[in-house]
Coordinates of C-alpha atoms in Angstrom, one line a residue:
M1 CA -99.6 12.1 -86.3
Y2 CA -101.7 13.3 -83.4
V3 CA -101.2 11.5 -80.0
S4 CA -103.6 12.8 -77.3
K5 CA -102.2 14.0 -73.9
H6 CA -103.8 12.4 -70.5
Y7 CA -102.0 13.0 -67.2
A8 CA -103.9 11.1 -64.5
L9 CA -103.2 13.0 -61.2
T10 CA -103.2 11.1 -58.2
S11 CA -104.0 14.2 -56.1
A12 CA -107.3 15.5 -54.9
L13 CA -108.8 17.9 -56.8
I14 CA -107.9 21.4 -55.6
D15 CA -110.3 24.2 -55.6
K16 CA -111.2 27.3 -53.5
T17 CA -113.3 25.5 -51.0
N18 CA -110.2 22.8 -50.1
A19 CA -107.3 24.8 -50.8
G20 CA -107.0 26.3 -47.4
T21 CA -107.2 23.2 -46.2
L22 CA -104.9 21.4 -48.3
Y23 CA -102.4 24.1 -47.4
L24 CA -102.5 23.9 -43.8
Q25 CA -101.9 20.2 -44.3
S26 CA -98.9 20.6 -46.2
E27 CA -97.3 22.7 -43.8
Q28 CA -97.7 20.3 -41.1
L29 CA -96.7 17.5 -43.1
A30 CA -93.3 20.1 -43.9
D31 CA -93.3 20.3 -40.2
Y32 CA -93.4 16.5 -40.0
Q33 CA -90.8 15.9 -42.0
D34 CA -88.2 18.7 -40.4
Q35 CA -89.1 16.7 -37.3
I36 CA -88.6 13.2 -38.9
E37 CA -85.2 14.6 -40.0
K38 CA -84.0 15.9 -36.9
Q39 CA -85.0 12.7 -35.4
R40 CA -83.0 10.9 -37.7
N41 CA -80.1 12.9 -37.4
N42 CA -80.1 12.2 -33.5
L43 CA -80.5 8.6 -34.4
N44 CA -77.3 8.8 -36.6
K45 CA -75.4 10.7 -34.0
I46 CA -76.5 8.0 -31.3
F47 CA -75.7 5.3 -33.9
S48 CA -72.3 6.8 -34.5
Q49 CA -71.7 7.2 -30.4
Y50 CA -73.0 3.3 -30.3
H51 CA -70.7 2.2 -32.6
F52 CA -67.7 4.2 -31.2
L53 CA -68.5 2.5 -28.0
Q54 CA -68.7 -1.0 -29.6
N55 CA -65.4 -0.2 -31.2
S56 CA -64.1 0.9 -27.6
V57 CA -65.7 -2.0 -25.9
G58 CA -64.1 -4.4 -28.4
L59 CA -61.0 -2.5 -27.8
I60 CA -60.9 -2.9 -23.9
L61 CA -62.0 -6.5 -24.4
L62 CA -59.1 -7.1 -26.6
L63 CA -56.7 -5.3 -24.5
M64 CA -58.0 -7.1 -21.6
G65 CA -57.3 -10.5 -23.4
L66 CA -53.8 -9.3 -23.9
L67 CA -53.8 -8.6 -20.5
I68 CA -54.7 -11.8 -19.2
L69 CA -52.3 -13.1 -21.8
L70 CA -49.5 -11.0 -20.6
A71 CA -50.3 -11.8 -16.5
L72 CA -50.1 -15.8 -17.8
Y73 CA -46.8 -15.2 -19.7
V74 CA -45.7 -13.2 -16.4
V75 CA -46.6 -16.1 -14.2
H76 CA -45.2 -18.4 -16.3
I77 CA -41.8 -16.5 -16.4
N78 CA -41.9 -16.1 -12.7
R79 CA -42.4 -19.4 -12.3
K80 CA -39.5 -20.5 -14.6
I81 CA -37.4 -17.5 -13.2
R82 CA -37.9 -19.4 -9.4
R83 CA -37.2 -23.1 -11.3
K84 CA -33.9 -21.1 -12.7
N85 CA -33.2 -19.7 -9.3
H86 CA -33.6 -23.1 -7.4
E87 CA -31.3 -24.6 -10.0
L88 CA -28.7 -21.4 -9.5
K89 CA -28.9 -22.0 -5.9
R90 CA -28.0 -25.7 -5.8
T91 CA -25.5 -24.5 -8.7
N92 CA -24.1 -22.0 -6.0
I93 CA -24.1 -24.5 -3.4
Q94 CA -22.0 -26.9 -5.5
V95 CA -19.8 -23.9 -6.4
E96 CA -19.2 -22.9 -3.1
Q97 CA -18.3 -26.8 -1.9
Q98 CA -15.9 -26.7 -5.1
K99 CA -14.6 -23.6 -3.8
E100 CA -14.1 -24.3 -0.2
E101 CA -12.4 -27.6 -1.7
L102 CA -10.1 -25.9 -4.1
A103 CA -9.1 -23.5 -1.4
V104 CA -8.4 -26.3 1.0
A105 CA -6.6 -28.3 -1.8
N106 CA -4.6 -24.8 -2.7
R107 CA -3.7 -24.8 1.1
K108 CA -2.3 -28.3 1.0
I109 CA -0.6 -27.0 -2.1
E110 CA 0.6 -23.8 -0.4
Q111 CA 1.7 -26.2 2.6
A112 CA 3.5 -28.7 0.3
T113 CA 5.4 -26.3 -1.4
T114 CA 6.2 -24.2 1.6
R115 CA 7.8 -27.4 2.9
K116 CA 9.9 -27.8 -0.2
L117 CA 11.0 -24.7 -0.1
Q118 CA 12.0 -25.1 3.8
F119 CA 13.3 -28.7 3.0
F120 CA 15.6 -26.7 -0.1
T121 CA 16.5 -24.1 2.7
N122 CA 17.4 -26.6 5.2
V123 CA 19.7 -28.6 2.8
S124 CA 21.2 -25.3 2.0
H125 CA 21.6 -24.5 5.7
E126 CA 23.1 -28.2 6.5
I127 CA 25.2 -27.5 3.6
K128 CA 26.8 -24.2 4.8
T129 CA 28.4 -25.6 8.1
P130 CA 30.6 -28.5 5.8
L131 CA 31.4 -25.6 3.5
T132 CA 32.6 -23.3 6.3
L133 CA 35.3 -26.4 7.5
I134 CA 36.2 -26.5 3.4
L135 CA 36.3 -23.0 2.3
G136 CA 38.1 -21.9 5.8
P137 CA 41.1 -24.4 5.9
L138 CA 41.4 -24.1 2.0
D139 CA 41.9 -20.2 2.0
K140 CA 44.8 -20.8 4.7
I141 CA 46.4 -23.5 2.7
A142 CA 46.2 -21.6 -0.6
K143 CA 47.6 -18.8 1.2
E144 CA 50.7 -21.0 2.9
L145 CA 51.6 -22.9 -0.3
P146 CA 54.1 -22.4 -2.4
E147 CA 53.3 -21.5 -6.1
D148 CA 55.1 -24.1 -7.5
S149 CA 53.9 -27.0 -5.4
P150 CA 52.9 -30.0 -7.2
L151 CA 49.6 -29.5 -5.0
A152 CA 49.1 -26.1 -6.1
D153 CA 46.4 -27.3 -9.0
D154 CA 44.6 -29.8 -6.9
I155 CA 44.2 -27.0 -4.3
H156 CA 42.8 -24.6 -7.0
I157 CA 40.3 -26.9 -8.6
I158 CA 39.1 -28.2 -4.7
K159 CA 38.8 -24.5 -4.0
K160 CA 36.7 -23.4 -7.3
N161 CA 34.5 -26.4 -6.8
A162 CA 33.7 -25.3 -3.3
E163 CA 33.1 -21.9 -4.5
R164 CA 30.8 -23.2 -7.2
L165 CA 28.9 -25.5 -4.7
K166 CA 28.7 -22.2 -2.4
R167 CA 27.1 -20.3 -5.3
V168 CA 24.5 -23.3 -5.9
V169 CA 23.6 -22.6 -2.2
Y170 CA 23.1 -19.4 -2.6
Q171 CA 21.1 -20.0 -5.4
L172 CA 18.7 -22.3 -3.5
L173 CA 18.5 -19.2 -1.2
D174 CA 17.7 -16.4 -3.7
F175 CA 15.0 -19.1 -5.0
R176 CA 13.2 -19.1 -1.4
K177 CA 13.1 -15.3 -1.2
V178 CA 12.0 -14.8 -4.9
E179 CA 9.1 -17.7 -4.6
S180 CA 8.4 -15.8 -1.1
N181 CA 8.3 -12.5 -2.7
K182 CA 11.0 -11.7 0.0
M183 CA 13.3 -10.0 -2.4
D184 CA 14.1 -6.4 -2.3
M185 CA 15.2 -4.3 -4.9
R186 CA 18.2 -1.7 -4.4
L187 CA 19.4 0.0 -7.0
T188 CA 22.4 2.1 -7.8
Q189 CA 23.2 3.8 -11.0
V190 CA 26.5 2.1 -12.5
D191 CA 28.3 2.2 -15.9
L192 CA 27.5 -1.1 -17.4
V193 CA 30.5 -1.3 -19.6
A194 CA 32.9 -1.6 -16.9
F195 CA 30.5 -3.3 -14.4
I196 CA 30.2 -6.0 -17.2
A197 CA 34.0 -6.0 -17.8
E198 CA 34.6 -6.8 -14.0
V199 CA 32.1 -9.8 -14.3
K200 CA 33.7 -10.9 -17.1
S201 CA 37.3 -11.3 -15.5
Y202 CA 35.6 -13.5 -13.0
F203 CA 35.7 -16.0 -15.6
D204 CA 38.9 -15.4 -17.4
N205 CA 40.8 -18.4 -15.7
M206 CA 38.5 -20.7 -17.1
A207 CA 38.8 -19.4 -20.3
R208 CA 42.5 -19.3 -20.5
N209 CA 42.2 -23.3 -18.9
K210 CA 39.6 -24.5 -22.0
Q211 CA 41.3 -22.6 -24.5
I212 CA 38.1 -20.9 -25.3
V213 CA 38.2 -17.4 -27.5
Y214 CA 36.5 -15.1 -24.7
T215 CA 35.6 -11.4 -25.8
F216 CA 33.3 -8.6 -24.3
K217 CA 32.2 -6.2 -27.4
H218 CA 30.3 -3.3 -27.2
D219 CA 29.8 -0.2 -29.5
I220 CA 29.8 2.8 -26.4
P221 CA 32.6 3.7 -24.1
S222 CA 30.0 3.7 -21.5
V223 CA 26.5 3.8 -20.6
Y224 CA 24.8 4.3 -16.9
L225 CA 22.1 2.4 -15.9
W226 CA 19.6 2.2 -12.8
V227 CA 20.2 -1.6 -11.5
D228 CA 20.6 -3.7 -8.4
T229 CA 24.4 -4.6 -8.7
D230 CA 24.1 -8.2 -7.0
K231 CA 21.3 -9.3 -8.9
M232 CA 22.9 -7.8 -12.1
E233 CA 26.2 -9.7 -11.1
K234 CA 23.9 -12.7 -10.7
I235 CA 22.4 -12.5 -14.3
L236 CA 25.7 -12.2 -16.2
A237 CA 27.2 -15.0 -14.0
N238 CA 24.3 -17.3 -14.4
L239 CA 24.3 -16.8 -18.4
L240 CA 28.5 -16.9 -18.6
S241 CA 28.4 -20.1 -16.1
N242 CA 26.0 -22.0 -18.5
A243 CA 28.1 -20.6 -21.9
F244 CA 31.4 -21.9 -20.3
K245 CA 29.2 -25.2 -19.2
F246 CA 28.1 -26.4 -22.6
T247 CA 31.1 -24.9 -24.6
P248 CA 33.7 -27.4 -25.3
D249 CA 37.2 -26.8 -25.7
G250 CA 38.9 -24.5 -28.2
G251 CA 35.1 -23.2 -28.6
T252 CA 33.9 -19.2 -28.3
V253 CA 32.0 -17.3 -25.9
T254 CA 31.1 -13.7 -26.6
I255 CA 29.5 -10.9 -24.6
R256 CA 28.1 -8.1 -26.4
L257 CA 26.5 -4.7 -25.4
Q258 CA 24.4 -2.4 -27.9
D259 CA 23.0 0.7 -26.9
H260 CA 19.2 1.5 -28.4
T261 CA 16.9 4.4 -27.6
G262 CA 15.2 3.9 -24.5
Y263 CA 16.9 0.5 -24.0
V264 CA 20.4 -1.5 -23.8
K265 CA 20.8 -5.4 -25.1
L266 CA 23.2 -7.6 -23.2
S267 CA 23.9 -11.1 -24.8
V268 CA 25.9 -13.9 -24.0
E269 CA 26.7 -16.1 -27.2
D270 CA 28.8 -19.4 -27.2
N271 CA 28.7 -22.1 -29.9
G272 CA 28.2 -24.6 -27.5
R273 CA 25.6 -27.4 -27.3
G274 CA 22.9 -25.0 -27.4
V275 CA 19.1 -26.1 -26.7
P276 CA 16.9 -27.9 -28.6
P277 CA 13.7 -26.2 -30.7
E278 CA 11.3 -28.1 -28.3
N279 CA 12.9 -27.0 -25.0
I280 CA 13.4 -23.1 -25.9
P281 CA 9.9 -22.4 -24.2
S282 CA 10.5 -24.5 -20.8
V283 CA 14.1 -23.1 -20.7
F284 CA 13.4 -20.3 -18.0
D285 CA 10.9 -22.7 -16.1
Q286 CA 12.0 -23.7 -12.5
F287 CA 13.8 -27.0 -11.8
F288 CA 13.7 -27.4 -15.6
T289 CA 17.2 -28.9 -16.9
G290 CA 16.1 -30.6 -20.3
D291 CA 17.3 -34.0 -21.6
K292 CA 20.7 -35.6 -20.3
V293 CA 21.5 -31.7 -18.5
T294 CA 23.3 -31.5 -15.1
G295 CA 22.3 -29.0 -12.7
T296 CA 19.4 -27.6 -9.8
G297 CA 17.2 -26.1 -13.0
I298 CA 17.0 -22.8 -11.0
G299 CA 19.5 -20.8 -12.6
L300 CA 17.9 -19.4 -15.4
H301 CA 14.6 -19.4 -13.7
L302 CA 16.8 -17.0 -11.2
T303 CA 18.0 -15.1 -14.3
H304 CA 14.6 -14.5 -15.8
E305 CA 13.1 -13.4 -12.5
F306 CA 15.8 -11.0 -12.0
V307 CA 15.7 -9.7 -15.3
S308 CA 11.4 -9.3 -14.5
M309 CA 12.4 -7.4 -11.1
H310 CA 14.4 -4.9 -13.7
K311 CA 11.4 -4.5 -15.5
G312 CA 13.4 -5.9 -18.4
S313 CA 13.1 -8.7 -21.0
I314 CA 15.1 -11.9 -21.7
Q315 CA 15.1 -14.4 -24.9
V316 CA 16.9 -17.6 -26.4
E317 CA 17.8 -18.5 -29.6
S318 CA 19.6 -21.5 -30.3
D319 CA 21.0 -23.6 -33.2
P320 CA 22.6 -26.3 -31.6
R321 CA 26.5 -27.0 -32.2
K322 CA 26.7 -23.7 -34.1
H323 CA 25.1 -20.7 -31.9
T324 CA 23.2 -20.0 -28.7
V325 CA 22.6 -16.5 -27.6
F326 CA 20.7 -15.6 -24.6
S327 CA 19.8 -11.8 -24.9
V328 CA 18.6 -9.5 -22.1
E329 CA 17.0 -5.9 -23.0
L330 CA 16.6 -3.4 -19.7
P331 CA 15.5 -0.2 -19.9
K332 CA 17.1 3.2 -19.2
G333 CA 16.1 5.6 -16.7
K334 CA 14.3 4.2 -13.2
S335 CA 10.6 5.7 -13.9
H336 CA 9.8 1.7 -14.2
F337 CA 10.2 1.0 -11.0
D338 CA 8.1 1.5 -8.3
Q339 CA 8.3 2.9 -4.6
T340 CA 8.9 -0.3 -3.2
C341 CA 12.4 -0.4 -4.4
T342 CA 15.5 1.9 -2.9
F343 CA 17.5 4.0 -4.7
A344 CA 21.5 3.9 -3.6
P345 CA 23.7 6.9 -4.3
S346 CA 26.2 5.7 -7.4
V347 CA 29.3 5.1 -6.0
T348 CA 32.2 3.3 -7.7
E349 CA 35.6 1.9 -6.3
L350 CA 37.7 4.9 -7.7
S351 CA 35.4 7.5 -6.5
S352 CA 35.1 6.1 -3.0
G353 CA 38.5 5.5 -2.4
V354 CA 38.3 1.6 -1.6
A355 CA 40.4 0.7 -5.2
N356 CA 43.6 0.2 -3.2
L357 CA 43.1 -0.3 0.3
N358 CA 46.1 -0.7 3.1
T359 CA 45.6 -3.8 4.8
K360 CA 48.2 -3.4 7.1
V361 CA 46.5 -2.0 10.0
M362 CA 44.0 -4.9 9.8
E363 CA 46.8 -7.5 9.4
D364 CA 48.3 -6.1 12.5
M365 CA 45.3 -6.4 14.3
V366 CA 44.5 -10.2 13.3
N367 CA 48.3 -11.4 13.8
R368 CA 48.3 -9.6 17.4
T369 CA 47.2 -11.6 20.8
Y370 CA 44.9 -10.1 23.1
D371 CA 44.3 -10.8 26.9
Y372 CA 40.4 -11.6 26.3
T373 CA 38.6 -14.8 26.7
I374 CA 36.1 -15.6 24.7
L375 CA 33.2 -18.4 25.1
V376 CA 32.4 -20.4 21.7
A377 CA 29.1 -22.0 22.1
E378 CA 28.7 -24.5 18.7
D379 CA 27.2 -28.2 19.3
D380 CA 29.1 -29.3 15.8
P381 CA 32.4 -30.8 17.0
D382 CA 34.4 -29.7 13.7
I383 CA 33.0 -26.2 13.8
G384 CA 33.7 -26.0 17.6
S385 CA 37.0 -27.2 16.9
Y386 CA 38.0 -25.1 13.8
L387 CA 37.1 -22.1 15.8
Q388 CA 39.2 -22.9 18.9
K389 CA 42.1 -23.8 16.5
E390 CA 41.7 -20.8 14.7
L391 CA 40.9 -18.0 17.6
K392 CA 43.4 -19.5 20.3
Q393 CA 46.2 -17.9 18.4
N394 CA 44.6 -14.4 19.5
F395 CA 42.5 -15.0 22.3
R396 CA 41.9 -17.3 25.4
I397 CA 39.0 -19.8 24.4
L398 CA 36.4 -21.5 25.9
L399 CA 34.4 -24.0 24.3
A400 CA 30.8 -25.0 24.7
V401 CA 28.6 -27.6 23.3
N402 CA 24.9 -25.6 23.9
G403 CA 23.8 -22.9 25.4
V404 CA 23.2 -24.8 28.9
Q405 CA 27.1 -25.6 29.0
A406 CA 27.7 -21.7 27.8
L407 CA 25.6 -20.5 30.7
D408 CA 27.4 -22.7 33.6
M409 CA 30.8 -21.3 32.2
L410 CA 29.8 -17.9 32.4
A411 CA 29.0 -18.7 36.2
K412 CA 32.4 -19.7 36.4
E413 CA 34.7 -18.2 34.1
E414 CA 35.2 -14.4 33.6
V415 CA 34.2 -14.3 29.8
N416 CA 35.0 -11.1 27.7
M417 CA 32.5 -12.3 24.7
V418 CA 30.5 -15.0 23.6
V419 CA 30.2 -16.5 20.2
S420 CA 27.2 -18.5 19.5
D421 CA 25.8 -20.7 16.8
V422 CA 22.0 -20.2 16.3
M423 CA 21.0 -23.9 16.1
M424 CA 22.2 -25.8 18.8
P425 CA 20.1 -28.3 21.5
E426 CA 18.8 -27.9 25.0
M427 CA 18.9 -24.1 24.6
N428 CA 19.6 -22.2 20.9
G429 CA 21.7 -19.3 20.0
F430 CA 18.4 -16.8 20.6
E431 CA 17.5 -18.5 24.0
L432 CA 21.0 -17.7 25.3
C433 CA 21.4 -14.4 23.6
K434 CA 18.4 -13.2 25.4
K435 CA 19.4 -14.9 28.8
I436 CA 22.5 -13.1 29.0
K437 CA 21.2 -9.9 27.8
T438 CA 18.4 -9.8 30.6
D439 CA 20.5 -10.9 33.1
L440 CA 22.5 -8.1 35.2
A441 CA 25.3 -10.1 36.0
Y442 CA 26.0 -11.1 32.3
S443 CA 24.2 -8.3 30.3
H444 CA 27.6 -6.3 29.6
I445 CA 28.9 -9.4 27.7
P446 CA 28.8 -8.9 24.0
V447 CA 27.3 -11.8 21.7
I448 CA 28.0 -12.5 18.0
L449 CA 25.6 -15.1 16.5
L450 CA 26.9 -17.2 14.1
T451 CA 23.9 -18.8 11.7
A452 CA 23.4 -21.1 8.3
L453 CA 19.8 -19.1 8.6
S454 CA 19.5 -16.6 5.8
D455 CA 16.2 -14.9 6.6
D456 CA 16.3 -11.3 7.3
K457 CA 13.4 -11.8 9.9
Q458 CA 15.5 -14.3 11.7
R459 CA 18.7 -11.9 11.8
M460 CA 16.7 -9.2 12.9
Y461 CA 15.0 -11.4 15.7
G462 CA 18.5 -12.0 16.8
I463 CA 19.6 -8.7 17.0
A464 CA 16.3 -7.7 18.7
N465 CA 17.1 -9.8 21.5
G466 CA 20.5 -8.4 22.1
A467 CA 22.8 -9.7 19.7
D468 CA 25.9 -7.3 18.8
D469 CA 26.8 -8.8 15.5
Y470 CA 25.2 -11.4 13.7
I471 CA 27.5 -13.3 11.1
Q472 CA 26.1 -16.0 8.3
K473 CA 27.8 -19.3 7.6
P474 CA 30.0 -19.8 5.5
F475 CA 32.3 -17.2 7.4
H476 CA 35.7 -16.1 6.8
I477 CA 37.7 -16.6 9.8
G478 CA 39.7 -13.3 9.4
E479 CA 36.3 -11.5 9.2
I480 CA 34.9 -13.4 12.7
K481 CA 38.6 -12.2 14.4
L482 CA 38.2 -8.9 13.2
R483 CA 35.0 -8.1 14.6
I484 CA 35.6 -9.5 17.9
I485 CA 38.6 -7.5 18.3
R486 CA 36.8 -4.3 17.0
L487 CA 33.6 -5.4 19.6
L488 CA 36.0 -5.7 22.5
E489 CA 38.3 -2.4 21.5
E490 CA 35.5 -0.5 21.3
R491 CA 34.2 -1.5 24.7
A492 CA 37.0 -0.7 26.4
R493 CA 37.6 2.7 25.0
L494 CA 34.3 3.5 26.2
R495 CA 34.5 2.2 29.5
E496 CA 37.6 4.4 29.6
M497 CA 35.7 7.2 28.7
M498 CA 33.0 6.8 31.3
T499 CA 35.5 6.3 33.8
S500 CA 37.3 10.1 33.0
A501 CA 33.7 11.2 32.9
L502 CA 32.4 10.4 36.2
Q503 CA 34.8 11.3 38.9
S504 CA 33.0 13.7 40.6
P505 CA 32.0 12.6 44.3
A506 CA 28.2 13.2 43.2
S507 CA 28.1 10.8 40.6
T508 CA 29.1 7.7 43.0
E509 CA 25.1 7.1 43.6
L510 CA 24.5 6.4 40.0
K511 CA 25.9 3.1 38.8
F512 CA 26.4 1.9 35.5
E513 CA 27.2 -1.8 34.8
K514 CA 27.9 -1.2 31.0
V515 CA 28.3 1.1 28.1
E516 CA 26.3 -0.4 25.3
S517 CA 26.0 2.7 22.7
M518 CA 26.0 6.3 22.1
D519 CA 22.6 6.5 23.9
D520 CA 25.0 5.7 27.2
L521 CA 27.6 8.5 25.8
F522 CA 24.8 10.8 25.9
M523 CA 23.5 10.2 29.1
K524 CA 26.7 10.5 30.6
K525 CA 26.9 13.9 29.5
F526 CA 23.5 14.8 30.4
L527 CA 24.1 13.6 33.6
K528 CA 27.6 15.1 34.4
L529 CA 26.0 18.4 33.0
I530 CA 23.1 17.9 35.6
E531 CA 25.5 17.0 38.7
E532 CA 28.0 20.1 37.6
S533 CA 24.8 22.6 37.3
Y534 CA 21.5 21.5 39.9
S535 CA 22.6 23.9 42.3
D536 CA 22.5 26.9 40.0
S537 CA 18.5 28.3 40.2
E538 CA 19.2 29.5 37.0
F539 CA 19.2 26.3 35.3
S540 CA 16.8 24.8 33.1
I541 CA 16.4 22.2 30.7
E542 CA 16.6 25.1 28.0
K543 CA 20.1 25.9 28.9
A544 CA 20.6 22.2 29.0
S545 CA 19.7 21.5 25.7
E546 CA 22.1 24.6 24.2
M547 CA 24.6 23.1 26.2
I548 CA 24.6 19.4 24.9
G549 CA 23.6 20.5 21.4
L550 CA 20.2 19.2 20.9
S551 CA 17.2 21.3 20.5
R552 CA 14.5 21.0 23.1
V553 CA 12.2 19.2 21.4
H554 CA 14.9 16.7 20.6
L555 CA 16.4 16.5 24.5
Y556 CA 12.6 15.8 25.6
R557 CA 12.1 13.0 23.1
K558 CA 15.9 11.6 24.1
V559 CA 15.6 11.7 27.8
K560 CA 12.1 10.4 27.8
E561 CA 12.7 7.5 25.6
L562 CA 15.8 6.4 27.7
T563 CA 14.7 7.2 31.0
G564 CA 10.9 7.3 30.9
V565 CA 10.5 10.7 32.2
T566 CA 10.9 14.2 30.9
P567 CA 13.8 16.0 31.2
T568 CA 11.9 18.7 33.3
D569 CA 11.2 15.9 35.8
F570 CA 14.5 14.2 35.9
L571 CA 16.1 17.5 36.7
R572 CA 13.4 18.4 39.6
N573 CA 13.8 14.4 40.9
Y574 CA 17.7 14.9 41.0
R575 CA 17.7 18.0 43.0
L576 CA 15.0 16.2 45.3
K577 CA 17.5 13.6 46.0
R578 CA 20.7 15.7 46.8
A579 CA 18.1 17.6 48.9
A580 CA 17.8 14.2 50.6
A581 CA 21.5 13.9 51.2
L582 CA 21.8 17.1 52.6
L583 CA 18.8 16.5 55.0
R584 CA 20.2 13.7 56.4
Q585 CA 23.6 15.3 57.3
K586 CA 21.3 17.5 60.0
N587 CA 23.6 20.2 59.2
C588 CA 20.8 22.6 57.1
N589 CA 17.4 23.4 57.5
V590 CA 14.6 22.9 54.7
N591 CA 15.1 26.6 53.5
E592 CA 18.9 26.3 53.4
V593 CA 18.6 22.9 51.7
A594 CA 16.0 24.1 49.1
Y595 CA 18.4 27.1 48.0
A596 CA 21.1 24.7 48.2
T597 CA 19.8 22.4 45.5
G598 CA 18.1 25.0 42.9
F599 CA 15.2 25.4 44.4
T600 CA 14.0 29.3 44.4
S601 CA 11.0 28.7 46.7
P602 CA 10.9 26.7 49.9
V603 CA 7.2 26.3 49.7
Y604 CA 7.5 24.7 46.5
F605 CA 10.4 22.4 47.1
S606 CA 8.4 21.0 50.2
K607 CA 5.3 20.4 48.4
C608 CA 7.6 18.2 45.4
F609 CA 9.5 16.7 48.4
K610 CA 6.4 15.2 49.5
A611 CA 4.6 14.6 46.4
V612 CA 7.9 12.4 45.8
Y613 CA 8.8 11.1 48.9
N614 CA 5.3 11.0 50.8
I615 CA 6.4 13.2 53.7
P616 CA 7.7 16.8 54.5
P617 CA 11.1 17.7 54.6
T618 CA 11.0 18.7 57.9
E619 CA 9.8 15.2 59.1
Y620 CA 12.4 13.5 56.7
P621 CA 15.6 13.8 58.8
E622 CA 13.9 11.5 61.6
K623 CA 12.5 9.0 59.7

C-alpha cells in the first residue's frame, strides 16, 4: 500500500536571496545562546554562593542561639553557685562556731582531765608521807626482830602490804607521766632469760605461801633484747601480780619465753578466775576493773602502754577457771626505736662487779657519830619526829616546822647542813633553799630537799635553786644518813685542800667563802699559777694552758664562764692589782713597778693602769 509522504516545515523558505541573512541571524542567535549560557552559569554560581551564605547565616544564627542559651545557663549556674556560696558561708560560720565550741569543750575536758590527774598525783604524794613512816620503822623492826619471834609473820604481812601500797602509788605516778607524754625510754641490751628469772624470784615466797606451782619455761638458754629494764620489770611484775591475785591456792602460774624469727614471745599463764569473753576487748582500758574485781584499773593499762613503747604487742586469751594467757611479743634489734630513746651500754651485775658488795665501810659510816649540826625543816610532825629520832644517833639535830623558822635558827645557830621538806606553809623548801644559797652568810651550807613530788621539772627546779641533793619520799633513813655524811665529808676535804693551796701571802686578798664544785678547785689552781708567775714577763695564757692541762680554747671558755672576763684580761688585771699594791708602798717608781709585775713596756703599763683605774700610775700613790 502506498502512503504519500508530506513534511510540513515551519521555517521560512531559504533561497539564495535570503540565505546570507539567515546565516547571519543564525550566527547571532548562537552568540546570544553562548551569552545566555554564560549568564546562566554566573547565575548558578551566584545561587551557590547565595545558598552557602544562606546556610552560613543559618549556622551562625544557630550558634548565636546556642551561645544565648549557654549564656543564660551560665547566668543560671552563676546564680545557683552564689546561692550555694552563701549557704556554704553560713554553714562555714556555723562550723567555725561549732569548732570554737568544741575547742572550748576540749579545753574544759583537758582541764578536767588535768585536774583528775593532778588529784591522783596529789593523793599519791599524800600517801608517800605515811608510807615513809610505815616502811622506815618496819625495816628497822624487821632487822632487829628475831626470826623465831611470834610477830615475825605479822611484820612480814605488814611490810608486804606496805610495799604493795608503794607499788600502787608509783603506778599512779607512772600513769600521770604516760598520760602527759613525759615517760622517757632508756634502753639497755639485756639477757631476757636471766632478766625474767630475776623478776620471777620476786614472787617465789608468794608462790610458796599459796602453794602455787610456779615455773619458768624457755626453749633457749639466753636471748638478748633492747628493753627499758624499769618498764620491762613493771610489765612482767604486773602480769605476775594479776596472775597470783586471781589464782586460787594450789593453782599454777607459768612463765614462758619463746624465740621466733625477728621477735620473742613472753607469756604468763594461770588457771585462775580468768577474764569473761565480754571483758576481753576492754581489759587494757584505763580504769577498767571488770565485774566484782578490786584494784585501780591502771595496772594492765600501764602494761599495755609500756609494751607499746617497746613497739611490741600484747594479747589476752582466757577460758575462765581453766586457763588465762597474757602474751607479749617484742621485736628484736633496735632499729624500730626512734631518736627520742636513749641507748645505754649493756652492763650486768656480774660484769660491773656489783653482784657481791662489801658493805662494811657503809655500815661503819652509818654507825659513827659526827660533830655536825643538821637543821631539819619539816612541817609534818610525825616525819619531823622520825627524822630527829633517827638522825640524832649520828648528828646534833635542830628541828624547824617551816622555812621561816629555819631561817631564824640559821641566824642563831651554827649549822652544817639543812635537810628540808619541799611542801611547807609560809615558806616552802624551794624558797628556803634559794634564800640560803643567795645569802652570803649562809650560801656555804649544803641543802638536801625531801619531797613527795616526782615530776622531773620540779626536781630540776630545786637543783637550779642550788639544792645539793634531792631525795624522794618514801625514803630509806640509811640513804639519808649516807648522803648527809658524804656531802659534809666532801666539803671538809675540799676546804682542807683550799687551805693548803692558799698559803702564799699574795692570796690573802682573795676571799673564798665556800668550795662548791670542781670548778672552784680549778679556779684555785688557776689563781695559784697566776700568783706564782705574774711577775714573769714571759708568762702567758698559752703557757698557763699547758701547765694546767687544758687547751687554750677550753681554758678561755672555762675562765670566761667562771669569772666573766677572758684569761688574758684576768692576768692583766691581776698584774695591775699587784702594781697598785707596790705603788702604795712608795718604794718603787713607775718603771720599776711595771717590770716587777710582768709588763715589758712602762708606756703600755701606764696606758692599761689608767684604763682600769681612771688615774695615771704617777698620780696613784698620792690619791
